mmCIF file of C-alpha atoms in Angstrom:
data_model
loop_
_atom_site.group_PDB
_atom_site.id
_atom_site.type_symbol
_atom_site.label_atom_id
_atom_site.label_comp_id
_atom_site.label_asym_id
_atom_site.label_seq_id
_atom_site.Cartn_x
_atom_site.Cartn_y
_atom_site.Cartn_z
ATOM 1 C CA ARG A 914 -63.915 -188.095 101.695
ATOM 2 C CA ASN A 915 -63.506 -184.619 101.813
ATOM 3 C CA ILE A 916 -60.890 -182.465 100.623
ATOM 4 C CA GLY A 917 -61.200 -178.891 101.772
ATOM 5 C CA GLY A 918 -64.555 -179.472 102.142
ATOM 6 C CA CYS A 919 -65.601 -180.164 98.471
ATOM 7 C CA ASN A 920 -66.950 -184.663 98.128
ATOM 8 C CA ARG A 921 -64.375 -185.879 95.957
ATOM 9 C CA SER A 922 -66.871 -187.659 93.949
ATOM 10 C CA VAL A 923 -67.138 -183.860 92.618
ATOM 11 C CA TRP A 924 -63.537 -183.297 92.019
ATOM 12 C CA LYS A 925 -61.994 -183.780 88.729
ATOM 13 C CA TYR A 926 -58.074 -184.960 88.831
ATOM 14 C CA GLU A 927 -55.952 -183.645 86.294
ATOM 15 C CA GLY A 928 -52.597 -185.245 86.321
ATOM 16 C CA LYS A 929 -50.701 -188.839 86.446
ATOM 17 C CA ARG A 930 -52.672 -191.536 87.669
ATOM 18 C CA GLY A 931 -51.911 -192.110 91.372
ATOM 19 C CA SER A 932 -49.689 -189.506 91.979
ATOM 20 C CA ASN A 933 -52.259 -187.504 93.688
ATOM 21 C CA SER A 934 -51.796 -187.073 97.550
ATOM 22 C CA ILE A 935 -52.686 -184.308 99.841
ATOM 23 C CA ARG A 936 -50.258 -183.665 102.307
ATOM 24 C CA ASN A 937 -50.464 -180.071 105.018
ATOM 25 C CA ASN A 938 -53.721 -178.749 102.892
ATOM 26 C CA ILE A 939 -51.360 -179.166 99.658
ATOM 27 C CA ILE A 940 -52.520 -181.270 96.701
ATOM 28 C CA ASP A 941 -49.309 -182.954 94.635
ATOM 29 C CA MET A 942 -51.374 -182.948 91.287
ATOM 30 C CA PRO A 943 -48.737 -182.608 88.383
ATOM 31 C CA LYS A 944 -50.440 -180.649 85.528
ATOM 32 C CA LEU A 945 -49.071 -180.343 82.140
ATOM 33 C CA ILE A 946 -49.800 -176.478 80.852
ATOM 34 C CA THR A 947 -48.741 -175.191 77.654
ATOM 35 C CA ILE A 948 -48.442 -170.898 79.058
ATOM 36 C CA PRO A 949 -49.791 -168.403 76.365
ATOM 37 C CA GLU A 950 -47.081 -166.120 74.562
ATOM 38 C CA ASP A 951 -48.372 -163.122 76.913
ATOM 39 C CA TYR A 952 -48.713 -165.190 79.973
ATOM 40 C CA ASN A 953 -45.350 -164.450 82.660
ATOM 41 C CA PRO A 954 -45.153 -167.871 84.317
ATOM 42 C CA SER A 955 -43.443 -165.920 87.316
ATOM 43 C CA HIS A 956 -46.903 -163.844 88.205
ATOM 44 C CA ASN A 957 -48.206 -167.481 89.013
ATOM 45 C CA GLN A 958 -49.531 -167.818 92.896
ATOM 46 C CA CYS A 959 -51.573 -170.596 92.989
ATOM 47 C CA GLY A 960 -49.170 -173.838 92.911
ATOM 48 C CA THR A 961 -45.526 -174.107 91.726
ATOM 49 C CA LEU A 962 -44.574 -174.293 87.832
ATOM 50 C CA ASN A 963 -41.786 -175.726 86.778
ATOM 51 C CA HIS A 964 -40.579 -174.857 83.231
ATOM 52 C CA ILE A 965 -40.031 -178.063 81.147
ATOM 53 C CA SER A 966 -39.269 -176.448 77.417
ATOM 54 C CA GLY A 967 -40.441 -174.080 75.164
ATOM 55 C CA LEU A 968 -44.007 -172.572 76.627
ATOM 56 C CA ASP A 969 -44.689 -176.383 78.274
ATOM 57 C CA TYR A 970 -44.670 -176.283 82.051
ATOM 58 C CA PHE A 971 -45.103 -178.714 85.049
ATOM 59 C CA GLY A 972 -47.735 -177.505 87.743
ATOM 60 C CA THR A 973 -47.659 -179.311 91.174
ATOM 61 C CA ASP A 974 -48.320 -178.445 94.915
ATOM 62 C CA ILE A 975 -51.820 -176.411 94.721
ATOM 63 C CA SER A 976 -53.306 -175.469 97.560
ATOM 64 C CA VAL A 977 -56.764 -174.083 99.536
ATOM 65 C CA SER A 978 -54.865 -171.457 101.284
ATOM 66 C CA ALA A 979 -53.153 -170.214 98.149
ATOM 67 C CA VAL A 980 -56.282 -169.881 95.905
ATOM 68 C CA LYS A 981 -58.192 -168.092 99.351
ATOM 69 C CA THR A 982 -54.719 -165.583 99.382
ATOM 70 C CA ALA A 983 -54.876 -165.266 96.234
ATOM 71 C CA LEU A 984 -58.499 -164.541 95.798
ATOM 72 C CA GLY A 985 -59.150 -162.477 99.224
ATOM 73 C CA SER A 986 -61.405 -165.266 99.921
ATOM 74 C CA SER A 987 -62.550 -166.275 102.765
ATOM 75 C CA ASP A 988 -64.003 -169.858 101.661
ATOM 76 C CA THR A 989 -62.693 -172.579 102.347
ATOM 77 C CA THR A 990 -64.357 -175.311 100.165
ATOM 78 C CA ILE A 991 -63.017 -176.389 96.740
ATOM 79 C CA GLY A 992 -66.370 -175.677 95.202
ATOM 80 C CA ALA A 993 -67.316 -172.339 96.171
ATOM 81 C CA LEU A 994 -63.638 -171.382 95.623
ATOM 82 C CA CYS A 995 -64.065 -172.260 92.039
ATOM 83 C CA CYS A 996 -67.476 -170.138 91.745
ATOM 84 C CA SER A 997 -66.006 -167.411 93.902
ATOM 85 C CA PRO A 998 -66.651 -163.625 91.925
ATOM 86 C CA LEU A 999 -63.916 -162.815 93.357
ATOM 87 C CA ILE A 1000 -62.328 -164.484 90.536
ATOM 88 C CA ASN A 1001 -60.434 -162.642 87.744
ATOM 89 C CA ARG A 1002 -62.038 -163.452 84.631
ATOM 90 C CA TRP A 1003 -59.345 -162.116 82.630
ATOM 91 C CA ALA A 1004 -56.688 -164.432 84.230
ATOM 92 C CA ALA A 1005 -55.390 -167.434 81.637
ATOM 93 C CA TYR A 1006 -56.163 -170.067 84.481
ATOM 94 C CA LYS A 1007 -59.257 -170.196 86.102
ATOM 95 C CA PRO A 1008 -62.017 -172.743 86.779
ATOM 96 C CA GLY A 1009 -65.108 -172.400 84.304
ATOM 97 C CA SER A 1010 -65.023 -171.085 80.569
ATOM 98 C CA TRP A 1011 -66.557 -168.281 78.796
ATOM 99 C CA GLY A 1012 -69.462 -167.975 76.986
ATOM 100 C CA GLY A 1013 -68.116 -168.947 73.944
ATOM 101 C CA LEU A 1014 -66.678 -167.725 70.218
ATOM 102 C CA THR A 1015 -69.912 -166.177 68.925
ATOM 103 C CA ASP A 1016 -69.907 -164.070 72.139
ATOM 104 C CA PHE A 1017 -65.887 -162.895 71.891
ATOM 105 C CA LEU A 1018 -66.781 -161.735 68.265
ATOM 106 C CA ALA A 1019 -69.850 -159.578 69.830
ATOM 107 C CA GLY A 1020 -67.674 -157.987 72.348
ATOM 108 C CA ILE A 1021 -69.435 -159.957 75.534
ATOM 109 C CA PHE A 1022 -67.752 -161.670 77.724
ATOM 110 C CA ASP A 1023 -69.382 -163.616 80.123
ATOM 111 C CA TRP A 1024 -67.343 -165.891 82.936
ATOM 112 C CA VAL A 1025 -69.375 -168.979 83.143
ATOM 113 C CA PRO A 1026 -68.429 -170.298 86.840
ATOM 114 C CA PRO A 1027 -67.862 -174.664 86.872
ATOM 115 C CA THR A 1028 -71.300 -176.247 88.485
ATOM 116 C CA VAL A 1029 -69.455 -179.921 88.924
ATOM 117 C CA ASN A 1030 -66.241 -181.189 89.018
ATOM 118 C CA PHE A 1031 -64.691 -178.093 90.948
ATOM 119 C CA ALA A 1032 -60.869 -178.784 89.968
ATOM 120 C CA LEU A 1033 -58.543 -176.891 92.623
ATOM 121 C CA GLY A 1034 -55.838 -177.486 90.117
ATOM 122 C CA ASP A 1035 -57.926 -175.316 87.468
ATOM 123 C CA PHE A 1036 -56.187 -172.214 89.561
ATOM 124 C CA ILE A 1037 -52.245 -173.588 89.204
ATOM 125 C CA GLY A 1038 -51.275 -170.728 87.323
ATOM 126 C CA TYR A 1039 -53.321 -168.173 88.710
ATOM 127 C CA TYR A 1040 -52.428 -164.374 88.397
ATOM 128 C CA HIS A 1041 -55.230 -162.314 90.669
ATOM 129 C CA LEU A 1042 -53.775 -158.801 89.217
ATOM 130 C CA THR A 1043 -54.077 -159.458 85.235
ATOM 131 C CA PRO A 1044 -55.002 -156.782 83.026
ATOM 132 C CA PRO A 1045 -57.685 -156.946 80.696
ATOM 133 C CA PRO A 1046 -56.859 -158.841 77.202
ATOM 134 C CA VAL A 1047 -55.526 -155.336 75.691
ATOM 135 C CA ASN A 1048 -54.476 -152.562 78.345
ATOM 136 C CA TYR A 1049 -52.401 -149.412 78.439
ATOM 137 C CA ALA A 1050 -48.789 -150.330 79.234
ATOM 138 C CA GLU A 1051 -47.817 -146.946 80.134
ATOM 139 C CA ASP A 1052 -49.796 -144.006 81.794
ATOM 140 C CA ILE A 1053 -50.973 -141.238 79.118
ATOM 141 C CA PRO A 1054 -50.239 -137.503 80.876
ATOM 142 C CA SER A 1055 -53.624 -135.919 81.732
ATOM 143 C CA SER A 1056 -52.863 -132.542 80.539
ATOM 144 C CA LEU A 1057 -50.342 -131.411 78.098
ATOM 145 C CA ILE A 1058 -48.984 -127.755 77.036
ATOM 146 C CA VAL A 1059 -47.581 -126.808 73.024
ATOM 147 C CA GLU A 1060 -45.869 -124.247 71.833
ATOM 148 C CA GLU A 1061 -48.007 -122.636 69.107
ATOM 149 C CA GLY A 1062 -47.852 -123.926 65.735
ATOM 150 C CA ASP A 1063 -46.219 -127.231 67.427
ATOM 151 C CA TYR A 1064 -48.258 -130.637 67.270
ATOM 152 C CA ALA A 1065 -49.489 -132.881 70.306
ATOM 153 C CA ASN A 1066 -47.240 -135.905 70.371
ATOM 154 C CA ILE A 1067 -48.585 -138.352 72.761
ATOM 155 C CA ARG A 1068 -47.369 -142.038 72.796
ATOM 156 C CA VAL A 1069 -50.019 -144.505 73.143
ATOM 157 C CA LYS A 1070 -48.704 -148.106 74.267
ATOM 158 C CA LEU A 1071 -50.474 -151.156 74.539
ATOM 159 C CA ALA A 1072 -49.765 -154.099 76.501
ATOM 160 C CA ARG A 1073 -51.700 -157.465 75.967
ATOM 161 C CA GLY A 1074 -52.901 -159.832 79.036
ATOM 162 C CA GLU A 1075 -51.954 -163.205 79.896
ATOM 163 C CA SER A 1076 -54.837 -165.144 77.498
ATOM 164 C CA PRO A 1077 -57.349 -163.205 75.981
ATOM 165 C CA PRO A 1078 -60.578 -164.986 75.505
ATOM 166 C CA ALA A 1079 -61.000 -167.116 72.213
ATOM 167 C CA ALA A 1080 -57.392 -166.177 72.203
ATOM 168 C CA ARG A 1081 -56.989 -167.524 68.449
ATOM 169 C CA THR A 1082 -59.820 -164.955 67.105
ATOM 170 C CA LEU A 1083 -58.143 -161.658 68.789
ATOM 171 C CA GLY A 1084 -55.272 -162.606 66.302
ATOM 172 C CA ALA A 1085 -57.779 -161.178 63.617
ATOM 173 C CA VAL A 1086 -58.760 -158.776 65.338
ATOM 174 C CA LYS A 1087 -57.121 -155.321 64.141
ATOM 175 C CA THR A 1088 -56.152 -152.613 66.640
ATOM 176 C CA GLN A 1089 -56.110 -148.813 66.756
ATOM 177 C CA ILE A 1090 -55.933 -146.146 68.706
ATOM 178 C CA ASP A 1091 -58.739 -143.241 68.845
ATOM 179 C CA VAL A 1092 -58.254 -139.879 69.501
ATOM 180 C CA GLN A 1093 -61.608 -137.613 69.680
ATOM 181 C CA TYR A 1094 -61.522 -134.288 69.986
ATOM 182 C CA THR A 1095 -63.821 -131.149 69.454
ATOM 183 C CA TRP A 1096 -62.789 -129.533 65.994
ATOM 184 C CA VAL A 1097 -64.213 -126.293 65.005
ATOM 185 C CA GLY A 1098 -67.097 -127.567 67.283
ATOM 186 C CA ASP A 1099 -67.350 -131.285 65.299
ATOM 187 C CA LEU A 1100 -66.260 -134.098 67.106
ATOM 188 C CA ALA A 1101 -63.287 -135.415 65.034
ATOM 189 C CA HIS A 1102 -61.797 -139.004 65.063
ATOM 190 C CA ASN A 1103 -57.929 -139.827 64.488
ATOM 191 C CA ARG A 1104 -57.619 -143.719 64.305
ATOM 192 C CA ILE A 1105 -54.082 -144.791 63.703
ATOM 193 C CA SER A 1106 -53.443 -148.620 63.691
ATOM 194 C CA LEU A 1107 -51.020 -150.133 65.705
ATOM 195 C CA PRO A 1108 -48.345 -153.364 65.416
ATOM 196 C CA THR A 1109 -50.352 -156.616 65.731
ATOM 197 C CA THR A 1110 -47.344 -158.248 67.558
ATOM 198 C CA GLY A 1111 -44.320 -156.621 69.434
ATOM 199 C CA ASP A 1112 -44.384 -153.446 70.996
ATOM 200 C CA LYS A 1113 -48.105 -152.170 70.001
ATOM 201 C CA SER A 1114 -46.966 -148.627 70.747
ATOM 202 C CA GLN A 1115 -47.523 -145.550 68.686
ATOM 203 C CA LEU A 1116 -46.569 -141.577 68.294
ATOM 204 C CA VAL A 1117 -50.130 -140.207 68.041
ATOM 205 C CA THR A 1118 -49.663 -136.592 66.605
ATOM 206 C CA ILE A 1119 -52.510 -134.212 65.693
ATOM 207 C CA SER A 1120 -52.152 -130.102 64.537
ATOM 208 C CA ILE A 1121 -53.119 -127.886 67.342
ATOM 209 C CA LEU A 1122 -54.700 -124.300 66.158
ATOM 210 C CA PRO A 1123 -53.072 -121.640 68.283
ATOM 211 C CA ASP A 1124 -56.731 -120.412 69.586
ATOM 212 C CA VAL A 1125 -57.665 -124.004 70.199
ATOM 213 C CA VAL A 1126 -57.990 -125.380 73.994
ATOM 214 C CA ALA A 1127 -58.833 -128.810 73.640
ATOM 215 C CA THR A 1128 -59.168 -132.356 75.288
ATOM 216 C CA LEU A 1129 -58.492 -135.524 74.015
ATOM 217 C CA HIS A 1130 -60.190 -138.326 74.567
ATOM 218 C CA ILE A 1131 -57.922 -141.449 73.685
ATOM 219 C CA LYS A 1132 -59.149 -144.853 73.629
ATOM 220 C CA PRO A 1133 -57.877 -148.302 72.183
ATOM 221 C CA TYR A 1134 -60.742 -149.311 69.151
ATOM 222 C CA TYR A 1135 -60.584 -152.835 68.317
ATOM 223 C CA TYR A 1136 -62.355 -154.426 65.049
ATOM 224 C CA ILE A 1137 -62.540 -157.005 62.807
ATOM 225 C CA ASP A 1138 -62.409 -156.672 59.155
ATOM 226 C CA LEU A 1139 -64.848 -158.496 57.898
ATOM 227 C CA GLY A 1140 -64.130 -157.327 54.117
ATOM 228 C CA GLY A 1141 -66.108 -155.721 51.661
ATOM 229 C CA GLY A 1142 -65.373 -152.277 54.019
ATOM 230 C CA ASP A 1143 -67.476 -153.538 56.729
ATOM 231 C CA TYR A 1144 -66.264 -153.413 60.272
ATOM 232 C CA GLN A 1145 -67.290 -154.806 63.893
ATOM 233 C CA GLU A 1146 -66.198 -153.512 66.799
ATOM 234 C CA VAL A 1147 -65.460 -155.411 70.179
ATOM 235 C CA SER A 1148 -65.863 -153.176 72.556
ATOM 236 C CA ALA A 1149 -65.624 -155.443 75.876
ATOM 237 C CA ILE A 1150 -62.068 -155.569 75.667
ATOM 238 C CA GLU A 1151 -61.036 -151.965 75.830
ATOM 239 C CA SER A 1152 -59.296 -150.263 78.567
ATOM 240 C CA GLY A 1153 -61.350 -147.485 78.167
ATOM 241 C CA PHE A 1154 -60.841 -143.623 78.073
ATOM 242 C CA ARG A 1155 -58.071 -141.353 78.784
ATOM 243 C CA ASP A 1156 -58.551 -137.480 78.940
ATOM 244 C CA VAL A 1157 -55.571 -135.167 78.135
ATOM 245 C CA ALA A 1158 -55.804 -131.473 78.269
ATOM 246 C CA ILE A 1159 -54.559 -129.486 75.372
ATOM 247 C CA SER A 1160 -53.453 -126.078 76.116
ATOM 248 C CA THR A 1161 -51.039 -124.083 74.205
ATOM 249 C CA VAL A 1162 -48.859 -121.437 74.858
ATOM 250 C CA PRO A 1163 -47.113 -118.381 72.736
ATOM 251 C CA LEU A 1164 -44.309 -118.855 70.601
ATOM 252 C CA LEU A 1165 -41.518 -118.925 72.841
ATOM 253 C CA PHE A 1166 -39.096 -115.821 72.144
ATOM 254 C CA THR A 1167 -37.788 -112.710 72.650
ATOM 255 C CA GLY A 1168 -35.432 -110.105 71.534
ATOM 256 C CA SER A 1169 -34.203 -106.542 71.391
ATOM 257 C CA VAL A 1170 -34.767 -103.783 68.840
ATOM 258 C CA THR A 1171 -32.588 -100.140 69.087
ATOM 259 C CA ASP A 1172 -33.639 -97.191 69.896
ATOM 260 C CA VAL A 1173 -34.484 -94.385 67.594
ATOM 261 C CA SER A 1174 -33.660 -90.790 68.414
ATOM 262 C CA ASP A 1175 -36.714 -88.334 68.052
ATOM 263 C CA ARG A 1176 -36.390 -87.419 64.409
ATOM 264 C CA SER A 1177 -37.732 -83.819 62.735
ATOM 265 C CA GLY A 1178 -38.417 -83.306 58.878
ATOM 266 C CA GLY A 1179 -38.075 -84.980 56.341
ATOM 267 C CA ASN A 1180 -40.255 -87.271 54.577
ATOM 268 C CA PRO A 1181 -39.259 -89.793 54.400
ATOM 269 C CA THR A 1182 -36.875 -90.839 57.322
ATOM 270 C CA SER A 1183 -34.438 -93.912 57.211
ATOM 271 C CA PRO A 1184 -33.666 -95.170 60.900
ATOM 272 C CA LEU A 1185 -31.290 -97.743 61.133
ATOM 273 C CA ILE A 1186 -32.889 -100.444 63.071
ATOM 274 C CA ARG A 1187 -31.050 -103.049 64.574
ATOM 275 C CA TRP A 1188 -33.142 -106.583 65.670
ATOM 276 C CA HIS A 1189 -32.425 -109.164 67.644
ATOM 277 C CA ILE A 1190 -34.359 -112.287 67.859
ATOM 278 C CA ILE A 1191 -33.414 -114.826 70.841
ATOM 279 C CA ARG A 1192 -34.842 -118.492 71.006
ATOM 280 C CA ASN A 1193 -35.617 -119.277 75.073
ATOM 281 C CA THR A 1194 -36.110 -123.247 75.132
ATOM 282 C CA MET A 1195 -33.608 -125.570 74.140
ATOM 283 C CA THR A 1196 -36.407 -126.597 71.239
ATOM 284 C CA GLY A 1197 -35.435 -125.454 67.650
ATOM 285 C CA LYS A 1198 -38.095 -123.957 66.063
ATOM 286 C CA SER A 1199 -38.628 -122.448 62.769
ATOM 287 C CA VAL A 1200 -40.845 -118.969 62.374
ATOM 288 C CA TYR A 1201 -41.487 -116.277 59.969
ATOM 289 C CA CYS A 1202 -40.428 -113.090 60.841
ATOM 290 C CA ARG A 1203 -40.657 -109.343 60.531
ATOM 291 C CA ILE A 1204 -40.240 -105.629 61.396
ATOM 292 C CA ASN A 1205 -43.592 -104.032 62.034
ATOM 293 C CA ILE A 1206 -43.829 -99.857 61.178
ATOM 294 C CA THR A 1207 -46.961 -98.035 62.977
ATOM 295 C CA GLY A 1208 -48.517 -94.756 63.393
ATOM 296 C CA SER A 1209 -50.668 -91.918 63.239
ATOM 297 C CA GLY A 1210 -50.463 -91.145 60.012
ATOM 298 C CA ILE A 1211 -47.911 -93.904 58.810
ATOM 299 C CA SER A 1212 -49.956 -97.218 56.789
ATOM 300 C CA THR A 1213 -49.148 -100.338 58.438
ATOM 301 C CA VAL A 1214 -45.690 -101.338 56.587
ATOM 302 C CA ASN A 1215 -44.057 -105.021 57.204
ATOM 303 C CA TYR A 1216 -41.051 -105.523 56.729
ATOM 304 C CA ASP A 1217 -39.902 -109.168 55.531
ATOM 305 C CA LEU A 1218 -37.068 -110.440 57.996
ATOM 306 C CA GLY A 1219 -37.853 -114.191 56.324
ATOM 307 C CA TYR A 1220 -38.110 -117.267 57.099
ATOM 308 C CA LEU A 1221 -36.035 -118.241 60.216
ATOM 309 C CA THR A 1222 -34.875 -121.494 61.450
ATOM 310 C CA PHE A 1223 -33.674 -121.403 65.086
ATOM 311 C CA THR A 1224 -31.990 -124.145 67.018
ATOM 312 C CA GLY A 1225 -32.449 -124.460 70.657
ATOM 313 C CA GLY A 1226 -31.302 -121.473 72.322
ATOM 314 C CA GLU A 1227 -29.925 -119.577 69.425
ATOM 315 C CA ASP A 1228 -30.718 -116.007 68.812
ATOM 316 C CA LYS A 1229 -30.618 -114.269 65.360
ATOM 317 C CA THR A 1230 -29.287 -110.623 64.764
ATOM 318 C CA GLY A 1231 -29.852 -108.105 61.611
ATOM 319 C CA LEU A 1232 -29.276 -104.466 61.165
ATOM 320 C CA PRO A 1233 -31.560 -103.060 58.211
ATOM 321 C CA ILE A 1234 -32.400 -99.289 56.704
ATOM 322 C CA ILE A 1235 -35.750 -98.964 57.206
ATOM 323 C CA ALA A 1236 -37.484 -95.988 54.669
ATOM 324 C CA ILE A 1237 -40.408 -94.673 56.735
ATOM 325 C CA GLU A 1238 -42.936 -92.298 55.295
ATOM 326 C CA SER A 1239 -45.767 -90.485 56.547
ATOM 327 C CA LEU A 1240 -48.947 -88.962 55.021
ATOM 328 C CA THR A 1241 -49.201 -85.926 57.103
ATOM 329 C CA GLY A 1242 -47.596 -83.418 58.456
ATOM 330 C CA ALA A 1243 -48.135 -83.744 62.161
ATOM 331 C CA THR A 1244 -46.219 -84.732 64.741
ATOM 332 C CA THR A 1245 -46.679 -88.759 64.846
ATOM 333 C CA VAL A 1246 -45.053 -91.636 67.250
ATOM 334 C CA VAL A 1247 -43.448 -94.137 65.132
ATOM 335 C CA THR A 1248 -43.976 -97.592 66.966
ATOM 336 C CA ILE A 1249 -41.563 -100.186 65.624
ATOM 337 C CA LYS A 1250 -42.276 -104.661 66.986
ATOM 338 C CA VAL A 1251 -40.364 -106.979 65.695
ATOM 339 C CA GLN A 1252 -42.765 -110.260 65.498
ATOM 340 C CA VAL A 1253 -42.357 -113.733 64.896
ATOM 341 C CA SER A 1254 -45.160 -115.536 63.844
ATOM 342 C CA VAL A 1255 -46.225 -119.454 62.593
ATOM 343 C CA ASP A 1256 -47.350 -118.513 59.477
ATOM 344 C CA SER A 1257 -46.683 -116.187 56.989
ATOM 345 C CA ALA A 1258 -50.099 -114.411 56.959
ATOM 346 C CA PHE A 1259 -49.073 -113.155 60.425
ATOM 347 C CA SER A 1260 -52.526 -114.369 61.478
ATOM 348 C CA ASN A 1261 -51.164 -114.627 65.139
ATOM 349 C CA PRO A 1262 -48.346 -112.463 65.216
ATOM 350 C CA VAL A 1263 -45.800 -112.334 68.950
ATOM 351 C CA THR A 1264 -44.228 -109.233 69.329
ATOM 352 C CA VAL A 1265 -40.796 -109.928 70.786
ATOM 353 C CA ALA A 1266 -39.474 -106.403 70.766
ATOM 354 C CA GLN A 1267 -40.670 -103.069 70.504
ATOM 355 C CA SER A 1268 -39.192 -99.380 70.737
ATOM 356 C CA SER A 1269 -40.837 -95.937 69.445
ATOM 357 C CA PHE A 1270 -39.279 -92.666 68.575
ATOM 358 C CA ASN A 1271 -40.917 -89.397 67.861
ATOM 359 C CA TRP A 1272 -40.770 -87.954 64.635
ATOM 360 C CA THR A 1273 -42.367 -84.100 64.116
ATOM 361 C CA ALA A 1274 -43.495 -81.989 61.360
ATOM 362 C CA PRO A 1275 -42.418 -84.729 58.738
ATOM 363 C CA GLY A 1276 -44.339 -82.561 56.038
ATOM 364 C CA MET A 1277 -46.053 -83.878 53.232
ATOM 365 C CA PRO A 1278 -44.710 -86.165 50.649
ATOM 366 C CA GLY A 1279 -43.165 -84.311 47.617
#
């Protein structure tokens, strides 16, 4: 007779002899399964799983209606359900099979539906929302803002799906995070290996230059080490790129410098200058600091304040006497700047405070 629209002669029975019966469209067909380590039994949408011990479970009570609901299908026959294009190929428990180990090594995953012996029991344990074998376990931000001279730290966490195809081979596949970005006009790669078991997460760190605005392309990268420096990529299980737009902000400092009253005569002049540098965030930072003196007829003079380490929100002060010498007798405006930089060359200095004073007819140096 027909069972859910499928002739019994093509229905494969999996269970104990004599234990099969039908009640209210539910087929009692006990089935012993051993689940993969990455499979979550609570996700099961078809049938009932009863824990025996370890990874062994006993499955019963599979129904056509449960399979239809899980797939979102209107089919009513077992044969049509077992061949449905709605089946998630990544699910651990489903009818059909993979194309073969060779296809796996080539990165090709073709799910092949059954042609005979349609078995509703193949759906016991089916989970329609099963992700790909290796997938992103956490969201990756679409954009990231870093302070000048900082590193862009991006946490990339991966998770395994229920049961990767040819699972015994996937254990030999190495997993890396491939970060691609444009660096000085060229495409650069930063590949970092991930653990093969447990929490597959990695803090990906790259250096961001002050004048670089870049987009990172983050992608899991899988390969098989063939030995002798040869690798074979397995691309079909990749979850795809995640793009992160990187932008920088200037060094987060402010400060002040004392006003110097207007002066006349004398060469050099030696004002007492009080400087004050304040870190504006609660994140610590180490930077180079200097006082920069400029003016008409005055060669740029830099007074080193040293390499200072700031804790979050900390401020530092100083009170030096700075000698300023003019090479002309004309009146000049002397500008005093307090600057910070991430490098000792001050290639991209940030002025945190500024003041100026008039210096009249200082005379030529004697």
